[in-house]
Tab-separated table of C-alpha atoms in Angstrom:
chain	number	residue	atom	x	y	z
C	1	MET	CA	82.635	147.830	135.963
C	2	GLY	CA	79.851	145.851	137.614
C	3	ARG	CA	76.893	147.033	139.518
C	4	ASN	CA	77.432	149.798	142.136
C	5	GLY	CA	80.747	150.632	140.445
C	6	VAL	CA	82.521	147.479	141.776
C	7	ALA	CA	84.817	145.702	139.317
C	8	GLU	CA	83.446	142.268	138.209
C	9	LEU	CA	85.845	139.350	138.324
C	10	PRO	CA	86.223	137.346	135.056
C	11	TRP	CA	84.539	134.208	136.444
C	12	GLU	CA	81.557	136.230	137.540
C	13	ASP	CA	80.863	137.011	133.893
C	14	GLY	CA	77.693	135.202	132.845
C	15	HIS	CA	79.080	134.281	129.411
C	16	MET	CA	82.102	132.572	130.875
C	17	LEU	CA	80.035	130.515	133.314
C	18	SER	CA	77.766	129.508	130.466
C	19	ALA	CA	80.772	128.380	128.378
C	20	ILE	CA	82.146	126.336	131.262
C	21	ARG	CA	78.796	124.668	131.813
C	22	ARG	CA	78.534	123.846	128.105
C	23	THR	CA	82.028	122.375	128.088
C	24	ILE	CA	81.219	120.159	131.064
C	25	VAL	CA	77.964	119.014	129.438
C	26	ALA	CA	79.744	118.306	126.101
C	27	LEU	CA	82.500	116.315	127.810
C	28	GLY	CA	79.926	114.369	129.801
C	29	ALA	CA	77.927	113.592	126.670
C	30	ALA	CA	81.075	112.482	124.803
C	31	GLY	CA	82.014	110.242	127.708
C	32	LEU	CA	78.546	108.734	127.750
C	33	VAL	CA	78.659	108.025	124.003
C	34	ALA	CA	82.132	106.475	124.362
C	35	LEU	CA	80.867	104.295	127.205
C	36	VAL	CA	77.922	103.075	125.097
C	37	ILE	CA	80.229	102.302	122.137
C	38	LYS	CA	82.688	100.531	124.427
C	39	LEU	CA	79.978	98.408	126.029
C	40	GLN	CA	78.322	97.535	122.726
C	41	GLY	CA	81.614	96.738	120.918
C	42	GLY	CA	82.727	93.127	120.688
C	43	GLU	CA	86.111	91.791	121.612
C	44	SER	CA	88.890	93.025	119.365
C	45	ALA	CA	90.158	89.512	118.602
C	46	PRO	CA	87.779	86.597	118.179
C	47	PRO	CA	88.546	83.397	120.059
C	48	LEU	CA	89.916	80.751	117.730
C	49	GLU	CA	89.872	77.016	117.540
C	50	GLY	CA	92.724	75.334	115.737
C	51	GLY	CA	95.752	76.925	114.188
C	52	TRP	CA	98.176	77.034	111.301
C	53	ARG	CA	100.176	73.987	110.214
C	54	GLU	CA	102.655	73.578	107.406
C	55	LEU	CA	101.459	71.887	104.210
C	56	GLU	CA	102.861	68.377	104.078
C	57	GLY	CA	102.689	65.150	102.082
C	58	PRO	CA	98.915	64.551	101.958
C	59	ASP	CA	98.319	68.221	101.131
C	60	PHE	CA	100.443	67.794	97.996
C	61	ARG	CA	98.708	64.679	96.697
Z	1	MET	CA	123.862	78.555	75.430
Z	2	SER	CA	121.146	79.659	77.815
Z	3	LYS	CA	120.983	83.193	79.125
Z	4	ALA	CA	118.835	85.138	81.570
Z	5	VAL	CA	118.579	88.883	82.076
Z	6	VAL	CA	117.580	90.266	85.468
Z	7	MET	CA	116.315	93.840	85.290
Z	8	GLY	CA	116.756	95.465	88.692
Z	9	ALA	CA	119.396	94.780	91.335
Z	10	GLY	CA	117.266	95.597	94.350
Z	11	ALA	CA	115.934	93.374	97.120
Z	12	VAL	CA	114.120	91.032	94.701
Z	13	GLY	CA	116.412	91.305	91.652
Z	14	ALA	CA	119.577	90.468	93.604
Z	15	ARG	CA	117.959	87.347	95.022
Z	16	VAL	CA	116.576	86.316	91.634
Z	17	ALA	CA	120.094	86.542	90.184
Z	18	ARG	CA	121.509	84.496	93.063
Z	19	LEU	CA	118.813	81.810	92.771
Z	20	LEU	CA	119.205	81.585	88.998
Z	21	ALA	CA	122.969	81.279	89.382
Z	22	SER	CA	122.484	78.363	91.786
Z	23	GLU	CA	120.545	76.520	89.082
Z	24	ARG	CA	123.760	75.794	87.155
Z	25	SER	CA	121.726	75.388	83.974
Z	26	LEU	CA	122.326	78.947	82.777
Z	27	ASP	CA	125.501	79.937	80.959
Z	28	ALA	CA	125.048	83.671	81.442
Z	29	ILE	CA	123.037	85.886	83.774
Z	30	VAL	CA	123.119	89.632	83.180
Z	31	VAL	CA	122.044	91.901	86.039
Z	32	VAL	CA	120.876	95.246	84.633
Z	33	ASP	CA	120.280	98.309	86.774
Z	34	ASN	CA	120.294	102.092	86.474
Z	35	ASP	CA	123.019	102.057	89.102
Z	36	PHE	CA	125.958	100.144	87.631
Z	37	ASP	CA	127.747	100.034	90.989
Z	38	ARG	CA	124.755	98.326	92.571
Z	39	ALA	CA	124.481	95.813	89.690
Z	40	ASN	CA	128.226	95.190	89.858
Z	41	GLU	CA	128.087	94.665	93.608
Z	42	VAL	CA	125.419	91.988	93.103
Z	43	ALA	CA	127.330	90.342	90.231
Z	44	GLU	CA	130.619	90.296	92.147
Z	45	SER	CA	128.984	88.859	95.263
Z	46	ILE	CA	127.597	85.937	93.237
Z	47	GLY	CA	130.460	85.461	90.793
Z	48	SER	CA	130.325	83.509	87.522
Z	49	PRO	CA	128.160	83.387	85.419
Z	50	VAL	CA	126.630	86.702	86.583
Z	51	LEU	CA	127.621	89.896	84.787
Z	52	ALA	CA	126.625	93.494	85.524
Z	53	LEU	CA	125.309	96.124	83.138
Z	54	GLY	CA	124.373	99.737	83.875
Z	55	LEU	CA	121.703	101.603	81.951
Z	56	PRO	CA	122.407	105.187	80.823
Z	57	ALA	CA	119.931	107.945	81.673
Z	58	TRP	CA	119.198	109.018	78.090
Z	59	PRO	CA	115.992	107.175	76.966
Z	60	GLU	CA	117.197	106.136	73.512
Z	61	ALA	CA	120.550	104.959	74.848
Z	62	ARG	CA	118.760	103.070	77.648
Z	63	ARG	CA	116.527	101.311	75.170
Z	64	LYS	CA	119.445	100.371	72.936
Z	65	ARG	CA	121.537	99.095	75.859
Z	66	PHE	CA	118.645	96.978	77.155
Z	67	GLU	CA	117.956	95.646	73.651
Z	68	GLU	CA	121.605	94.588	73.426
Z	69	SER	CA	121.434	92.880	76.820
Z	70	CYS	CA	118.347	90.898	75.732
Z	71	GLU	CA	120.004	89.482	72.607
Z	72	ASP	CA	120.019	85.677	72.784
Z	73	ALA	CA	118.287	85.764	76.176
Z	74	ASP	CA	115.919	82.897	76.938
Z	75	VAL	CA	114.170	84.665	79.762
Z	76	VAL	CA	114.081	88.240	81.060
Z	77	MET	CA	113.151	88.794	84.706
Z	78	LEU	CA	111.659	92.232	85.377
Z	79	CYS	CA	112.310	92.897	89.056
Z	80	GLY	CA	112.920	96.637	89.159
Z	81	GLU	CA	110.802	99.706	89.573
Z	82	GLU	CA	111.248	100.632	85.928
Z	83	ASP	CA	108.578	100.728	83.236
Z	84	HIS	CA	107.775	97.019	83.004
Z	85	VAL	CA	105.607	97.466	79.900
Z	86	SER	CA	108.378	99.062	77.808
Z	87	PHE	CA	111.018	96.609	78.973
Z	88	ALA	CA	108.671	93.640	78.447
Z	89	THR	CA	108.014	94.815	74.881
Z	90	ILE	CA	111.748	95.100	74.161
Z	91	ALA	CA	112.375	91.637	75.638
Z	92	LEU	CA	109.545	90.080	73.605
Z	93	ASP	CA	110.933	91.762	70.470
Z	94	ALA	CA	114.278	90.157	71.245
Z	95	GLY	CA	112.591	86.747	71.363
Z	96	ALA	CA	112.797	86.188	75.126
Z	97	HIS	CA	110.155	84.973	77.524
Z	98	VAL	CA	109.421	87.490	80.275
Z	99	VAL	CA	108.665	87.099	83.982
Z	100	SER	CA	107.498	90.266	85.743
Z	101	VAL	CA	107.163	90.649	89.511
Z	102	ALA	CA	105.177	93.886	89.131
Z	103	ASP	CA	102.686	94.393	91.956
Z	104	ASP	CA	101.182	97.731	90.937
Z	105	ALA	CA	97.629	97.085	89.688
Z	106	ASP	CA	97.928	99.610	86.830
Z	107	VAL	CA	101.181	98.036	85.625
Z	108	VAL	CA	99.699	94.531	85.864
Z	109	GLU	CA	96.707	95.602	83.788
Z	110	SER	CA	98.987	97.189	81.172
Z	111	LEU	CA	101.123	94.059	81.002
Z	112	LEU	CA	98.037	91.874	80.550
Z	113	SER	CA	97.077	94.070	77.597
Z	114	LEU	CA	100.210	92.749	75.817
Z	115	GLN	CA	98.410	89.406	75.396
Z	116	GLU	CA	98.125	89.584	71.598
Z	117	TYR	CA	101.594	91.067	71.195
Z	118	ALA	CA	103.176	88.229	73.168
Z	119	GLN	CA	101.167	85.672	71.184
Z	120	LEU	CA	102.337	87.321	67.972
Z	121	LYS	CA	105.926	86.952	69.165
Z	122	ASP	CA	105.190	83.355	70.210
Z	123	ARG	CA	106.493	84.056	73.696
Z	124	LEU	CA	105.166	83.898	77.240
Z	125	LEU	CA	104.880	86.988	79.432
Z	126	VAL	CA	104.145	85.986	83.027
Z	127	VAL	CA	102.545	88.867	84.903
Z	128	GLY	CA	102.729	89.291	88.666
Z	129	ALA	CA	104.990	86.350	89.507
Z	130	GLY	CA	106.043	87.572	92.947
Z	131	PHE	CA	104.759	87.413	96.505
Z	132	SER	CA	101.516	89.317	96.030
Z	133	PRO	CA	100.415	88.831	93.314
Z	134	GLY	CA	102.029	85.530	92.407
Z	135	LEU	CA	102.206	83.323	95.462
Z	136	THR	CA	98.726	84.515	96.453
Z	137	CYS	CA	97.340	83.285	93.119
Z	138	LEU	CA	99.173	79.965	93.509
Z	139	LEU	CA	97.650	79.477	96.966
Z	140	ALA	CA	94.193	80.257	95.574
Z	141	ILE	CA	94.612	77.582	92.892
Z	142	HIS	CA	95.824	75.088	95.481
Z	143	ALA	CA	93.022	75.881	97.922
Z	144	ALA	CA	90.421	75.587	95.143
Z	145	ARG	CA	91.523	72.086	94.095
Z	146	ASP	CA	89.102	70.268	96.378
Z	147	PHE	CA	86.094	72.456	95.595
Z	148	ASP	CA	83.392	71.591	93.077
Z	149	SER	CA	82.583	75.292	92.782
Z	150	VAL	CA	84.351	78.371	94.137
Z	151	ASP	CA	82.186	81.326	95.153
Z	152	GLU	CA	84.495	83.573	97.084
Z	153	ILE	CA	88.218	84.304	97.263
Z	154	HIS	CA	89.576	86.737	99.845
Z	155	VAL	CA	93.244	87.692	99.694
Z	156	ALA	CA	95.124	89.645	102.358
Z	157	LYS	CA	98.755	90.575	102.689
Z	158	THR	CA	101.019	92.278	105.165
Z	159	GLY	CA	104.577	93.481	104.818
Z	160	THR	CA	106.607	94.658	101.847
Z	161	GLY	CA	109.771	93.635	100.045
Z	162	GLY	CA	112.245	96.299	98.986
Z	163	PRO	CA	111.666	100.061	98.668
Z	164	ALA	CA	109.828	99.693	95.325
Z	165	CYS	CA	107.342	97.321	96.946
Z	166	ALA	CA	106.919	99.671	99.914
Z	167	ARG	CA	106.122	102.570	97.576
Z	168	ALA	CA	103.575	100.428	95.698
Z	169	HIS	CA	101.998	99.459	99.049
Z	170	HIS	CA	101.800	103.126	100.110
Z	171	LYS	CA	100.178	104.078	96.796
Z	172	ALA	CA	97.779	101.118	96.903
Z	173	LEU	CA	96.345	102.188	100.245
Z	174	ARG	CA	95.337	105.633	98.982
Z	175	SER	CA	94.147	104.527	95.525
Z	176	GLU	CA	90.807	103.177	94.434
Z	177	ALA	CA	90.414	99.451	95.025
Z	178	ARG	CA	88.567	97.207	92.584
Z	179	ASP	CA	87.004	93.920	93.517
Z	180	VAL	CA	84.266	91.550	92.429
Z	181	ARG	CA	80.897	91.528	94.172
Z	182	ASN	CA	77.964	89.509	92.887
Z	183	GLY	CA	79.999	88.839	89.763
Z	184	GLU	CA	80.322	92.560	88.954
Z	185	TRP	CA	83.304	94.889	89.315
Z	186	GLU	CA	83.010	97.370	92.158
Z	187	THR	CA	85.282	100.137	93.378
Z	188	HIS	CA	86.021	101.200	96.939
Z	189	PRO	CA	88.183	103.979	98.337
Z	190	GLY	CA	91.517	102.553	99.456
Z	191	GLY	CA	91.837	102.243	103.214
Z	192	THR	CA	88.165	101.368	103.769
Z	193	GLY	CA	86.457	98.011	104.389
Z	194	ARG	CA	88.320	97.104	107.561
Z	195	GLU	CA	88.446	93.377	108.262
Z	196	LEU	CA	90.380	91.484	110.914
Z	197	TYR	CA	92.374	88.693	109.323
Z	198	TRP	CA	94.592	86.087	110.950
Z	199	PHE	CA	97.916	85.498	109.282
Z	200	PRO	CA	100.277	82.592	109.961
Z	201	ASP	CA	102.043	82.802	113.331
Z	202	PRO	CA	103.747	84.823	114.668
Z	203	VAL	CA	102.107	87.642	112.663
Z	204	GLY	CA	98.633	86.796	113.965
Z	205	GLY	CA	95.587	89.061	113.652
Z	206	LEU	CA	95.816	92.336	111.756
Z	207	ASP	CA	93.318	94.893	110.513
Z	208	CYS	CA	93.272	94.847	106.722
Z	209	TYR	CA	91.745	97.333	104.292
Z	210	TYR	CA	90.792	97.565	100.622
Z	211	ALA	CA	93.669	98.729	98.446
Z	212	GLU	CA	94.523	98.952	94.776
Z	213	LEU	CA	95.779	95.390	94.413
Z	214	SER	CA	95.851	93.305	91.263
Z	215	GLU	CA	94.695	89.967	92.693
Z	216	PRO	CA	90.992	90.430	91.862
Z	217	LEU	CA	91.889	91.103	88.214
Z	218	LEU	CA	94.251	88.134	87.978
Z	219	LEU	CA	92.082	85.692	89.932
Z	220	GLN	CA	88.924	86.647	88.063
Z	221	GLN	CA	90.559	85.390	84.850
Z	222	ARG	CA	90.840	81.919	86.391
Z	223	PHE	CA	87.762	81.919	88.656
Z	224	ALA	CA	85.257	83.660	86.395
Z	225	GLN	CA	82.346	82.016	88.214
Z	226	ALA	CA	83.339	83.434	91.619
Z	227	THR	CA	80.847	86.013	92.828
Z	228	ARG	CA	83.172	87.663	95.347
Z	229	ILE	CA	86.908	88.315	95.008
Z	230	THR	CA	88.523	90.800	97.374
Z	231	ALA	CA	92.061	91.864	98.236
Z	232	ARG	CA	93.182	93.783	101.294
Z	233	VAL	CA	96.424	94.960	102.862
Z	234	SER	CA	97.204	95.394	106.519
Z	235	ALA	CA	97.612	98.942	107.716
Z	236	THR	CA	98.193	100.636	111.044
Z	237	ARG	CA	96.512	103.861	112.127
Z	238	ARG	CA	99.703	105.690	111.192
Z	239	ASP	CA	99.594	104.124	107.699
Z	240	GLN	CA	96.005	105.304	107.360
Z	241	ALA	CA	96.755	108.815	108.589
Z	242	THR	CA	99.813	109.308	106.386
Z	243	LYS	CA	98.670	107.539	103.226
Z	244	TRP	CA	97.966	110.874	101.499
Z	245	LEU	CA	101.430	112.205	102.262
Z	246	PRO	CA	104.739	111.303	100.658
Z	247	MET	CA	106.491	108.503	102.536
Z	248	MET	CA	107.937	110.066	105.661
Z	249	ARG	CA	110.787	107.622	106.160
Z	250	SER	CA	112.919	105.679	103.730
Z	251	PRO	CA	111.553	102.150	103.350
Z	252	HIS	CA	113.575	99.283	104.739
Z	253	PRO	CA	116.072	98.298	102.004
Z	254	GLU	CA	115.351	94.577	102.355
Z	255	GLY	CA	111.854	94.586	103.791
Z	256	LEU	CA	110.865	92.803	106.987
Z	257	VAL	CA	108.720	89.752	107.689
Z	258	GLY	CA	105.474	89.631	105.740
Z	259	ALA	CA	102.631	87.216	105.218
Z	260	ILE	CA	99.834	86.421	102.816
Z	261	ARG	CA	96.535	84.749	103.493
Z	262	VAL	CA	94.107	83.356	100.916
Z	263	GLU	CA	90.612	82.241	101.874
Z	264	VAL	CA	88.574	80.238	99.375
Z	265	ARG	CA	84.887	79.537	99.956
Z	266	GLY	CA	82.635	77.326	97.900
Z	267	ASN	CA	80.908	73.986	97.688
Z	268	ILE	CA	82.225	70.459	97.987
Z	269	GLY	CA	79.271	68.381	96.874
Z	270	ASP	CA	76.310	70.081	98.530
Z	271	GLN	CA	78.343	71.175	101.573
Z	272	ARG	CA	79.680	74.694	102.080
Z	273	SER	CA	83.369	74.689	102.829
Z	274	VAL	CA	86.219	77.103	103.531
Z	275	THR	CA	89.944	76.597	102.990
Z	276	ILE	CA	92.504	79.090	104.263
Z	277	LEU	CA	96.129	78.971	103.147
Z	278	GLY	CA	98.957	81.302	104.043
Z	279	VAL	CA	102.672	81.918	103.796
Z	280	LEU	CA	104.946	83.655	106.277
Z	281	ASP	CA	108.233	84.907	104.854
Z	282	ARG	CA	110.207	87.956	103.924
Z	283	PRO	CA	108.333	89.220	100.854
Z	284	ALA	CA	111.488	89.869	98.818
Z	285	ILE	CA	112.720	86.296	99.373
Z	286	ALA	CA	109.338	84.719	98.620
Z	287	ALA	CA	108.851	86.927	95.532
Z	288	ALA	CA	112.285	86.021	94.166
Z	289	SER	CA	111.701	82.311	94.805
Z	290	MET	CA	108.313	82.426	93.084
Z	291	ALA	CA	109.720	84.255	90.058
Z	292	VAL	CA	112.609	81.805	89.748
Z	293	VAL	CA	110.344	78.758	90.055
Z	294	VAL	CA	108.246	80.141	87.166
Z	295	ALA	CA	111.396	80.910	85.148
Z	296	ILE	CA	112.666	77.340	85.665
Z	297	GLN	CA	109.346	75.986	84.395
Z	298	ILE	CA	109.716	78.176	81.304
Z	299	LEU	CA	113.362	77.219	80.719
Z	300	SER	CA	112.593	73.526	81.108
Z	301	GLY	CA	109.842	73.811	78.502
Z	302	ASN	CA	107.012	72.853	80.842
Z	303	LEU	CA	104.935	75.947	80.072
Z	304	LYS	CA	103.553	75.750	76.564
Z	305	GLN	CA	101.140	78.667	76.778
Z	306	ARG	CA	101.851	81.831	74.847
Z	307	GLY	CA	100.622	85.348	75.518
Z	308	SER	CA	100.429	87.530	78.605
Z	309	LEU	CA	99.157	85.556	81.584
Z	310	GLY	CA	99.081	85.812	85.341
Z	311	VAL	CA	100.089	82.911	87.565
Z	312	ALA	CA	96.413	82.156	88.190
Z	313	SER	CA	95.788	81.572	84.482
Z	314	LEU	CA	99.118	79.901	83.812
Z	315	VAL	CA	99.407	77.215	86.464
Z	316	GLU	CA	97.397	74.036	85.961
Z	317	ASP	CA	98.766	72.035	88.882
Z	318	SER	CA	99.922	73.984	91.924
Z	319	VAL	CA	101.657	71.052	93.615
Z	320	PRO	CA	105.016	71.060	91.742
Z	321	TYR	CA	105.301	74.795	92.304
Z	322	LEU	CA	104.556	74.585	96.034
Z	323	GLN	CA	106.929	71.648	96.474
Z	324	GLU	CA	109.691	73.478	94.649
Z	325	LEU	CA	109.062	76.554	96.789
Z	326	LYS	CA	109.164	74.411	99.914
Z	327	THR	CA	112.608	73.086	99.002
Z	328	ARG	CA	113.688	76.716	98.739
Z	329	GLY	CA	112.365	77.463	102.220
Z	330	VAL	CA	109.100	79.162	101.220
Z	331	LYS	CA	106.594	77.070	103.144
Z	332	ALA	CA	102.839	77.316	102.743
Z	333	ALA	CA	100.561	76.665	105.711
Z	334	VAL	CA	96.911	75.745	106.094
Z	335	PHE	CA	94.605	77.007	108.822
Z	336	ASP	CA	93.041	73.978	110.466
Z	337	GLY	CA	90.277	75.373	112.578
Z	338	ARG	CA	87.636	78.006	112.699
Z	339	ALA	CA	86.855	81.333	114.283
Z	340	VAL	CA	84.247	81.091	117.024
Z	341	GLY	CA	81.487	83.630	116.698
Z	342	GLY	CA	81.329	84.137	112.963
Z	343	HIS	CA	84.476	86.240	112.564
Z	344	HIS	CA	86.936	85.556	109.812
Z	345	ALA	CA	89.687	83.165	110.899
């Protein structure tokens, strides 16, 4: 029972509100870190010049 | 009368038997396997001069049966998942040359330790004459031809042959990898050291990781002056996550498309240079072709060395081997170009 004998709803509990706030802060921080890593990371595949060719006559000299 | 024994009737062994039979220079080829039905299936599909032999389960009887099969054999091809060291010893005792396609680093090291024994028997034991190791070592020799000094060799592979190869790949990724850094041996946990490597098309770029591969050991024997020799395998996130577990699914019986890539760095004159060679093929086919090309060299008397040697130590001139492989459809490629931005090509 809450103050004045009135039942307190679960979301009015101070602990629960604190946990929700912490969760939001943690998710925000994780998102921020992911954003920094994403922005700092290079491209997954480097641009290339040239390519593969089969070994032929001059390569077997 | 010339005779060859093929131990193992799996993805590689069956192809080795077929390729040897097409040589027409052998009077008898005996395919030996634990599963007689499998060996017989291979022998019947090829026809003369291939015969099938099953090995009993009892160790002494197995040994005796294999000894009997090796009598008068000129060359014994070890292509199965069995104990290559024991079977190589029996074959050497019988007076046969031996070609092993073993890819497990521990097995390769044990086979190399038979160096004095093979010399004593005046026979040649070729270790790791498959796709990787084998073709990788051949590409390294070929790439190194134009260099005055070789400093670094980086080997990478993707794909597996038959089920035995897939199990070795799975084990390699979770085992301790050894490589050469600054001329010294170093160890790394398998599955670390991620590097993006570009394989011949259409495989393209794949993340590769340290694994317990035998290339550093085999290549170091030839390129003792190299300060850096590494070997990596490609792996997906699922491979990484499940490497500690038993294999969840049965491996593909024939393997799928695979590729190898060998990068050699060093000096030509006073200029730094890099050569990158690769092969795209089904690993079981390429491994069988490589093993047969080595066996033909032995049977034709072109290999005079004796002892236990890897392809890297055995081959003086890579060109005849690569040309012979090319006629069999195993085509090597060179990467003409460079990666922009300092990444590996």
